């Protein structure tokens, strides 16, 4: 039988006591308990790099584990640390308190004599649950030479949670020791003039939402002037702000985890974005009161980025009676389309690019995927989001379940009873006859999708919804007739 790499006698321990490898045989004689603690323990001492003891969880305070053992530590403050952690091992912590709203900083104190390195993942709910943070681990100088790894998480989770530490390494043997974890929250300010205080969570306060709805419908609409078109609509005109492989909805707090996106509107959008950070940033949109983040997969032609010439974001209603439409709650997030879809719809009608302008479409590319446009026309794609909300969630795990389209009667279904504006991107690219060699960062043209993260100034949004959509008339970008 091959020697268990964790029992390798040739690993030399640090010279200073207490020594992890020196106590190996004694530890092997002790059965590994399924749980050394049923609740998390806060420490009253601190390591050299630790300033604040609040939110500290001792690593040995697991509720369950696989492959972990404890030993005395030479880290500042003494006590125990957890070692013998190898690829595939894990530790579970129940009722770990992530604190209240605000930006979450999650830290882990580690030491490693292995030069193979690896990664520690912090996940919520399950071993394959939401990834809160990922920590690369390398050689620190020894099994008792400690350093603190810190990450800012984009999670919206707050309060007591079940957390998992998962260990991944290219080698079979143990590669890291862990002494403690720490969770800190940085509060964010209340938005000036907002009917709902920030920061936001993923579930709205029902009483506050009820009050916000009542205040909105008590608002007196502006008189209709200038004989506007009888269509419930207003819009924002946005240009490209930047590009990057981030996605604050699908991969919050994980920079570089996504395919490349073309970001429109908010200038600060990144993996770390929150509703509050977006609200504080500038925008490429007109009107300037729209701080929302919009993004789509980047379009390439023969490997070169092609930016939209312009993008108009329409806010309208497709419901039979638009008069009950109310504003999105601050911080609402949603996605439409599917980045993983690489085939046409069965009816061959949906998810298509088209040509707008004189002459329109003159043919199709070799694979039939894209149109060939006349020289007087341009390549256009329109993407439309649902316009019914469940009234509870600002986001859901699939980023779609909290939203729905109107039913066959033209009204919102009972499961999603709140009519909100239907967001629609109209994206015009500066391509005419030559659409050969076009791809998206997410794949082919059928993978086109779009993301929306609401950060409108609440009063500006409410005014437009009440005046334009509820009265059923077309307004301009300034929200007037």
Coordinates of C-alpha atoms in Angstrom, one line a residue:
X1 CA 0.0 0.0 0.0
X2 CA 1.5 3.4 -0.9
X3 CA 2.4 5.7 1.9
X4 CA -0.2 8.4 2.7
X5 CA 1.5 11.6 1.7
X6 CA 0.2 13.2 4.9
X7 CA 2.3 10.8 6.9
X8 CA 5.5 11.5 4.9
X9 CA 8.4 11.3 7.5
X10 CA 10.7 13.3 5.3
X11 CA 8.8 16.6 5.8
X12 CA 10.8 18.7 8.2
X13 CA 8.9 20.7 10.8
X14 CA 9.7 24.2 11.9
X15 CA 12.4 24.4 14.6
X16 CA 10.3 26.3 17.1
X17 CA 7.7 24.6 19.3
X18 CA 4.9 23.7 19.3
X19 CA 5.8 21.7 16.1
X20 CA 3.1 20.2 13.9
X21 CA 5.0 17.2 12.6
X22 CA 6.5 16.4 16.0
X23 CA 3.0 15.7 17.3
X24 CA 1.9 13.7 14.3
X25 CA 2.0 10.2 15.9
X26 CA 0.1 11.4 19.0
X27 CA -2.5 13.0 16.9
X28 CA -3.0 9.9 14.8
X29 CA -3.9 8.0 17.9
X30 CA -6.8 10.3 18.6
X31 CA -10.0 9.7 16.6
X32 CA -11.0 12.7 14.4
X33 CA -14.3 14.1 15.8
X34 CA -17.1 14.9 13.3
X35 CA -17.4 18.3 15.0
X36 CA -15.1 20.0 17.6
X37 CA -17.7 22.6 18.2
X38 CA -21.3 23.1 17.4
X39 CA -21.1 26.9 17.3
X40 CA -18.5 29.4 16.2
X41 CA -16.2 30.8 18.8
X42 CA -15.0 34.4 18.8
X43 CA -11.4 34.9 19.9
X44 CA -10.2 37.6 22.3
X45 CA -6.6 37.6 21.1
X46 CA -5.1 38.7 17.8
X47 CA -2.3 37.7 15.5
X48 CA 0.4 40.1 14.5
X49 CA -1.5 41.3 11.4
X50 CA -4.9 41.4 13.1
X51 CA -6.2 44.8 14.3
X52 CA -9.8 44.1 15.2
X53 CA -11.0 40.8 16.9
X54 CA -14.6 41.3 15.9
X55 CA -15.9 38.7 13.5
X56 CA -13.1 36.2 14.1
X57 CA -13.9 32.5 13.9
X58 CA -11.4 30.0 15.1
X59 CA -10.6 27.4 12.3
X60 CA -11.0 24.5 14.7
X61 CA -14.6 25.5 15.6
X62 CA -15.9 23.5 12.6
X63 CA -19.4 21.9 12.7
X64 CA -18.2 19.2 10.3
X65 CA -15.0 18.4 8.3
X66 CA -13.2 16.0 6.0
X67 CA -9.4 15.6 6.3
X68 CA -8.8 18.2 9.0
X69 CA -6.9 17.8 12.3
X70 CA -5.9 20.2 15.0
X71 CA -2.6 21.0 16.7
X72 CA -1.1 23.6 19.0
X73 CA -0.1 26.8 17.1
X74 CA 3.0 29.0 17.3
X75 CA 0.9 31.9 15.9
X76 CA 0.4 34.9 18.1
X77 CA -2.1 34.2 20.8
X78 CA -1.5 30.5 21.0
X79 CA -4.4 28.1 20.9
X80 CA -5.0 25.7 18.1
X81 CA -4.8 25.7 14.3
X82 CA -6.1 23.2 11.7
X83 CA -3.6 21.3 9.6
X84 CA -3.3 18.2 7.4
X85 CA -5.5 20.0 4.8
X86 CA -5.1 18.6 1.3
X87 CA -6.8 18.7 -2.1
X88 CA -10.5 17.8 -1.6
X89 CA -10.7 18.4 2.1
X90 CA -13.3 20.8 3.6
X91 CA -14.6 22.3 6.8
X92 CA -18.1 23.4 7.5
X93 CA -19.2 26.2 9.9
X94 CA -22.8 26.7 10.9
X95 CA -24.3 30.0 12.1
X96 CA -21.3 32.0 10.9
X97 CA -22.3 35.6 11.3
X98 CA -21.5 37.7 8.2
X99 CA -22.9 40.8 9.9
X100 CA -25.3 43.4 8.5
X101 CA -25.5 45.3 5.2
X102 CA -22.4 46.8 3.7
X103 CA -19.2 45.7 2.0
X104 CA -17.9 42.3 3.3
X105 CA -14.2 41.7 3.8
X106 CA -13.4 38.0 4.5
X107 CA -9.9 37.1 5.7
X108 CA -8.2 33.7 6.4
X109 CA -5.0 33.2 8.4
X110 CA -2.7 30.6 6.7
X111 CA 0.7 29.0 6.9
X112 CA 2.4 26.6 4.4
X113 CA 5.6 24.7 4.1
X114 CA 4.5 23.1 0.8
X115 CA 5.7 24.8 -2.4
X116 CA 3.0 23.1 -4.5
X117 CA 0.5 25.8 -3.4
X118 CA -3.2 25.7 -3.9
X119 CA -6.4 27.6 -3.4
X120 CA -8.9 28.0 -0.5
X121 CA -12.5 28.7 -1.5
X122 CA -15.0 30.2 0.9
X123 CA -18.6 29.2 -0.1
X124 CA -22.0 29.7 1.4
X125 CA -24.8 27.1 1.9
X126 CA -23.1 24.1 0.4
X127 CA -19.8 22.9 -1.0
X128 CA -20.9 24.0 -4.4
X129 CA -22.8 27.0 -3.1
X130 CA -22.2 30.7 -3.8
X131 CA -18.5 31.5 -4.0
X132 CA -17.8 34.3 -1.5
X133 CA -14.0 34.5 -1.9
X134 CA -11.1 32.6 -3.3
X135 CA -7.6 32.7 -1.7
X136 CA -4.4 31.6 -3.6
X137 CA -2.0 30.0 -1.2
X138 CA 1.8 29.6 -1.7
X139 CA 4.8 28.8 0.4
X140 CA 4.9 31.1 3.5
X141 CA 8.2 29.8 4.9
X142 CA 6.9 27.0 7.2
X143 CA 3.9 25.3 8.8
X144 CA 3.9 28.0 11.5
X145 CA 4.9 31.0 9.5
X146 CA 1.6 32.8 9.3
X147 CA 0.1 35.3 6.9
X148 CA -3.4 36.7 6.4
X149 CA -5.2 36.5 3.1
X150 CA -8.0 39.0 2.5
X151 CA -10.7 39.4 -0.1
X152 CA -13.6 41.7 -0.6
X153 CA -16.7 39.7 -1.4
X154 CA -19.6 41.0 -3.6
X155 CA -22.1 38.7 -1.8
X156 CA -25.4 40.1 -0.7
X157 CA -25.7 37.6 2.1
X158 CA -25.9 38.9 5.7
X159 CA -26.4 37.5 9.1
X160 CA -25.9 33.8 10.2
X161 CA -24.9 31.5 7.3
X162 CA -23.5 28.0 6.8
X163 CA -20.1 28.5 5.3
X164 CA -17.6 26.0 3.8
X165 CA -13.8 26.2 3.4
X166 CA -12.7 24.0 0.5
X167 CA -9.1 23.1 -0.2
X168 CA -7.7 22.6 -3.7
X169 CA -4.1 21.8 -4.7
X170 CA -2.3 20.1 -7.6
X171 CA -0.5 17.8 -5.1
X172 CA -2.0 14.9 -3.2
X173 CA -0.5 15.8 0.2
X174 CA -1.4 18.5 2.7
X175 CA -0.5 22.0 1.6
X176 CA -1.8 24.5 4.1
X177 CA -2.6 25.2 7.8
X178 CA -5.5 27.5 8.8
X179 CA -5.7 29.4 12.1
X180 CA -8.8 31.6 11.9
X181 CA -11.3 33.4 9.6
X182 CA -12.5 36.9 10.0
X183 CA -15.5 38.8 8.6
X184 CA -15.8 42.6 8.6
X185 CA -18.5 44.8 7.2
X186 CA -17.9 48.4 6.0
X187 CA -21.2 50.3 6.3
X188 CA -22.5 52.4 3.4
X189 CA -24.3 55.7 3.5
X190 CA -28.0 56.2 3.2
X191 CA -28.9 57.5 -0.2
X192 CA -30.1 61.2 -0.2
X193 CA -33.7 61.5 -1.3
X194 CA -34.2 57.7 -1.6
X195 CA -37.5 56.3 -0.5
X196 CA -35.7 53.2 0.5
X197 CA -32.6 53.5 2.6
X198 CA -29.4 52.0 1.4
X199 CA -27.6 49.6 1.6
X200 CA -30.0 47.1 0.1
X201 CA -30.3 43.4 0.6
X202 CA -31.7 40.7 -1.7
X203 CA -35.1 40.8 -0.1
X204 CA -37.1 44.0 0.3
X205 CA -38.7 45.1 3.6
X206 CA -42.4 44.4 2.9
X207 CA -43.6 47.3 5.0
X208 CA -41.1 49.7 3.4
X209 CA -42.1 48.5 0.0
X210 CA -45.8 48.9 0.8
X211 CA -45.1 52.5 2.0
X212 CA -43.0 53.3 -1.1
X213 CA -45.7 52.0 -3.4
X214 CA -48.4 54.1 -1.6
X215 CA -46.2 57.2 -1.8
X216 CA -45.6 56.6 -5.5
X217 CA -49.2 56.3 -6.5
X218 CA -50.1 59.4 -4.3
X219 CA -47.8 61.3 -6.6
X220 CA -49.7 63.7 -8.9
X221 CA -48.8 63.1 -12.6
X222 CA -47.6 66.1 -14.7
X223 CA -50.1 67.5 -17.1
X224 CA -49.8 66.1 -20.6
X225 CA -48.6 68.7 -23.1
X226 CA -47.4 69.0 -26.7
X227 CA -49.6 66.2 -28.0
X228 CA -47.2 63.4 -27.4
X229 CA -47.4 59.9 -29.1
X230 CA -49.7 57.6 -27.2
X231 CA -47.1 55.0 -26.2
X232 CA -46.0 54.4 -22.6
X233 CA -42.3 55.0 -23.0
X234 CA -39.2 57.0 -21.9
X235 CA -35.6 56.3 -22.6
X236 CA -31.9 56.9 -21.8
X237 CA -29.2 57.1 -24.4
X238 CA -25.9 55.5 -23.4
X239 CA -22.5 55.0 -24.9
X240 CA -19.8 52.4 -24.0
X241 CA -18.0 53.2 -20.8
X242 CA -15.4 50.4 -20.7
X243 CA -14.8 46.6 -21.2
X244 CA -13.7 43.8 -18.9
X245 CA -14.2 40.2 -17.9
X246 CA -16.3 41.1 -14.8
X247 CA -20.0 40.4 -14.0
X248 CA -21.2 41.9 -10.7
X249 CA -24.5 39.9 -11.0
X250 CA -23.3 36.4 -11.9
X251 CA -19.8 36.7 -10.4
X252 CA -19.9 39.3 -7.7
X253 CA -16.6 39.9 -6.0
X254 CA -14.7 37.8 -8.5
X255 CA -12.8 40.0 -11.0
X256 CA -11.9 38.3 -14.2
X257 CA -14.3 35.4 -13.7
X258 CA -16.5 36.1 -16.7
X259 CA -16.2 36.4 -20.5
X260 CA -15.5 39.9 -21.7
X261 CA -18.4 42.4 -21.4
X262 CA -19.1 45.8 -23.0
X263 CA -20.3 48.0 -20.2
X264 CA -22.7 50.9 -20.9
X265 CA -23.7 53.7 -18.6
X266 CA -22.1 53.6 -15.2
X267 CA -18.4 54.3 -15.4
X268 CA -17.5 52.3 -12.3
X269 CA -19.1 48.9 -13.1
X270 CA -16.8 46.0 -11.9
X271 CA -17.0 42.7 -10.1
X272 CA -17.1 44.6 -6.8
X273 CA -20.1 46.9 -7.8
X274 CA -23.0 47.3 -5.4
X275 CA -26.1 49.5 -5.8
X276 CA -24.5 52.0 -3.5
X277 CA -21.2 52.2 -5.4
X278 CA -23.0 52.6 -8.7
X279 CA -25.1 55.4 -7.2
X280 CA -22.0 57.3 -6.2
X281 CA -20.4 57.0 -9.7
X282 CA -20.8 58.9 -13.0
X283 CA -22.4 57.7 -16.2
X284 CA -22.2 57.8 -20.0
X285 CA -26.0 58.0 -20.2
X286 CA -28.3 60.8 -20.8
X287 CA -30.0 61.7 -18.4
X288 CA -27.3 61.9 -15.8
X289 CA -29.7 60.8 -13.1
X290 CA -29.5 57.3 -14.5
X291 CA -26.5 55.7 -12.7
X292 CA -27.6 52.2 -13.7
X293 CA -25.2 49.6 -15.0
X294 CA -26.0 47.9 -18.3
X295 CA -23.8 45.3 -20.0
X296 CA -23.7 42.9 -23.0
X297 CA -21.1 40.4 -24.3
X298 CA -18.4 42.1 -26.4
X299 CA -18.7 41.8 -30.1
X300 CA -15.6 41.0 -32.2
X301 CA -14.9 41.1 -35.9
X302 CA -12.0 38.9 -36.8
X303 CA -10.8 39.2 -33.2
X304 CA -11.1 43.0 -33.0
X305 CA -13.5 44.7 -30.6
X306 CA -16.4 46.4 -32.3
X307 CA -18.3 48.8 -30.0
X308 CA -21.9 49.8 -30.5
X309 CA -22.3 53.1 -32.3
X310 CA -25.1 53.9 -29.8
X311 CA -27.4 52.2 -27.4
X312 CA -30.9 53.4 -26.5
X313 CA -32.3 51.9 -23.4
X314 CA -36.1 52.1 -23.6
X315 CA -38.4 51.9 -20.6
X316 CA -41.9 51.0 -21.5
X317 CA -44.8 48.7 -20.8
X318 CA -46.1 45.8 -22.8
X319 CA -49.0 45.2 -20.5
X320 CA -52.7 45.9 -21.4
X321 CA -53.0 48.4 -18.7
X322 CA -49.8 50.3 -18.0
X323 CA -51.3 52.7 -15.4
X324 CA -50.3 50.5 -12.4
X325 CA -46.7 50.4 -13.4
X326 CA -44.3 51.4 -10.6
X327 CA -40.6 52.0 -10.4
X328 CA -38.0 49.3 -9.9
X329 CA -36.8 49.0 -6.3
X330 CA -33.3 50.4 -5.8
X331 CA -30.7 47.7 -6.5
X332 CA -32.9 45.4 -8.6
X333 CA -30.8 43.1 -10.8
X334 CA -31.8 40.9 -13.7
X335 CA -30.6 39.1 -16.8
X336 CA -32.3 38.3 -20.1
X337 CA -31.0 35.9 -22.7
X338 CA -28.6 33.0 -22.1
X339 CA -24.8 33.1 -22.5
X340 CA -24.7 29.3 -22.8
X341 CA -27.2 29.1 -25.7
X342 CA -25.4 28.4 -28.9
X343 CA -28.3 27.5 -31.2
X344 CA -31.3 29.1 -32.8
X345 CA -34.7 29.0 -31.3
X346 CA -37.0 26.2 -32.6
X347 CA -39.3 28.7 -34.4
X348 CA -36.2 30.4 -35.9
X349 CA -37.7 33.8 -34.8
X350 CA -35.9 34.7 -31.6
X351 CA -32.5 36.0 -30.6
X352 CA -31.6 37.4 -34.0
X353 CA -29.6 40.4 -35.2
X354 CA -31.3 42.5 -38.0
X355 CA -30.6 45.4 -40.3
X356 CA -32.1 48.8 -39.7
X357 CA -32.3 51.6 -42.3
X358 CA -32.8 52.0 -46.1
X359 CA -32.3 48.7 -47.9
X360 CA -32.4 46.6 -44.8
X361 CA -31.1 43.1 -45.0
X362 CA -29.6 42.0 -48.4
X363 CA -28.6 38.4 -47.4
X364 CA -27.1 36.2 -44.7
X365 CA -23.6 35.3 -43.7
X366 CA -22.2 31.9 -44.8
X367 CA -23.6 30.1 -41.8
X368 CA -26.9 32.0 -41.8
X369 CA -26.2 33.4 -38.3
X370 CA -25.9 37.1 -39.1
X371 CA -27.6 39.3 -41.7
X372 CA -25.8 41.2 -44.4
X373 CA -26.9 44.8 -44.4
X374 CA -27.3 47.3 -47.2
X375 CA -24.7 50.1 -47.2
X376 CA -27.5 52.4 -46.0
X377 CA -28.4 50.1 -43.1
X378 CA -26.7 49.1 -39.9
X379 CA -26.5 45.9 -37.7
X380 CA -28.9 46.1 -34.8
X381 CA -29.9 43.9 -31.9
X382 CA -32.8 44.5 -29.5
X383 CA -33.0 42.8 -26.1
X384 CA -36.1 43.0 -23.9
X385 CA -36.4 42.3 -20.2
X386 CA -39.6 41.1 -18.4
X387 CA -41.9 43.7 -16.9
X388 CA -43.4 41.9 -13.9
X389 CA -41.7 41.5 -10.5
X390 CA -42.4 39.2 -7.6
X391 CA -42.4 42.1 -5.2
X392 CA -39.9 40.4 -2.8
X393 CA -36.5 39.7 -4.3
X394 CA -34.0 42.1 -5.8
X395 CA -32.2 39.1 -7.3
X396 CA -32.5 35.3 -7.3
X397 CA -29.9 32.6 -7.8
X398 CA -30.6 32.3 -11.5
X399 CA -31.1 36.1 -11.8
X400 CA -34.4 35.5 -13.6
X401 CA -36.9 33.8 -11.3
X402 CA -37.9 37.0 -9.5
X403 CA -39.1 38.3 -12.9
X404 CA -41.8 37.3 -15.4
X405 CA -43.6 38.4 -18.5
X406 CA -47.2 39.4 -18.6
X407 CA -49.7 36.5 -19.0
X408 CA -52.1 35.8 -21.9
X409 CA -54.5 38.4 -20.6
X410 CA -51.8 41.1 -20.8
X411 CA -51.5 41.4 -17.0
X412 CA -48.9 40.4 -14.6
X413 CA -49.3 36.8 -13.2
X414 CA -50.2 36.2 -9.6
X415 CA -46.7 34.9 -8.9
X416 CA -45.2 38.2 -10.1
X417 CA -47.9 40.7 -9.4
X418 CA -46.0 44.0 -9.5
X419 CA -45.9 45.8 -12.9
X420 CA -42.5 47.5 -13.5
X421 CA -41.0 49.2 -16.6
X422 CA -40.0 46.8 -19.4
X423 CA -36.4 47.6 -20.1
X424 CA -35.2 47.1 -23.7
X425 CA -31.8 47.7 -25.2
X426 CA -31.6 48.7 -28.9
X427 CA -28.0 48.3 -29.9
X428 CA -26.7 49.7 -33.2
X429 CA -23.3 48.6 -34.5
X430 CA -21.3 50.5 -37.1
X431 CA -21.3 47.6 -39.5
X432 CA -22.9 47.7 -43.0
X433 CA -22.4 45.1 -45.7
X434 CA -19.5 43.4 -44.0
X435 CA -20.7 41.2 -41.1
X436 CA -18.3 38.3 -41.8
X437 CA -16.0 37.1 -39.0
X438 CA -18.4 38.3 -36.3
X439 CA -18.4 36.6 -32.9
X440 CA -19.5 37.4 -29.4
X441 CA -17.3 36.9 -26.3
X442 CA -20.0 34.4 -25.1
X443 CA -20.0 32.5 -28.3
X444 CA -22.1 32.8 -31.4
X445 CA -24.9 35.3 -32.0
X446 CA -27.5 33.1 -30.3
X447 CA -25.7 33.6 -27.0
X448 CA -26.6 37.3 -26.9
X449 CA -27.8 38.4 -23.5
X450 CA -28.0 41.5 -21.3
X451 CA -27.7 42.5 -17.7
X452 CA -29.4 45.4 -15.8
X453 CA -28.5 46.7 -12.3
X454 CA -30.8 49.5 -11.3
X455 CA -29.1 52.6 -9.7
X456 CA -31.5 55.3 -11.0
X457 CA -31.9 58.3 -8.7
X458 CA -35.2 57.3 -7.2
X459 CA -37.1 60.6 -7.7
X460 CA -36.0 60.9 -11.3
X461 CA -37.2 57.4 -12.0
X462 CA -40.5 57.8 -10.2
X463 CA -41.2 61.0 -12.1
X464 CA -40.8 59.3 -15.4
X465 CA -42.8 56.2 -14.5
X466 CA -45.7 58.3 -13.1
X467 CA -45.8 60.9 -15.9
X468 CA -45.0 58.8 -18.9
X469 CA -45.8 55.1 -18.4
X470 CA -48.8 55.5 -16.1
X471 CA -50.4 58.0 -18.3
X472 CA -49.5 56.1 -21.5
X473 CA -47.5 58.7 -23.3
X474 CA -44.0 58.9 -25.0
X475 CA -41.5 61.1 -23.2
X476 CA -38.0 62.1 -24.2
X477 CA -34.7 61.3 -22.4
X478 CA -35.4 64.2 -20.0
X479 CA -38.7 62.7 -19.0
X480 CA -40.8 65.4 -20.5
X481 CA -43.4 65.4 -23.2

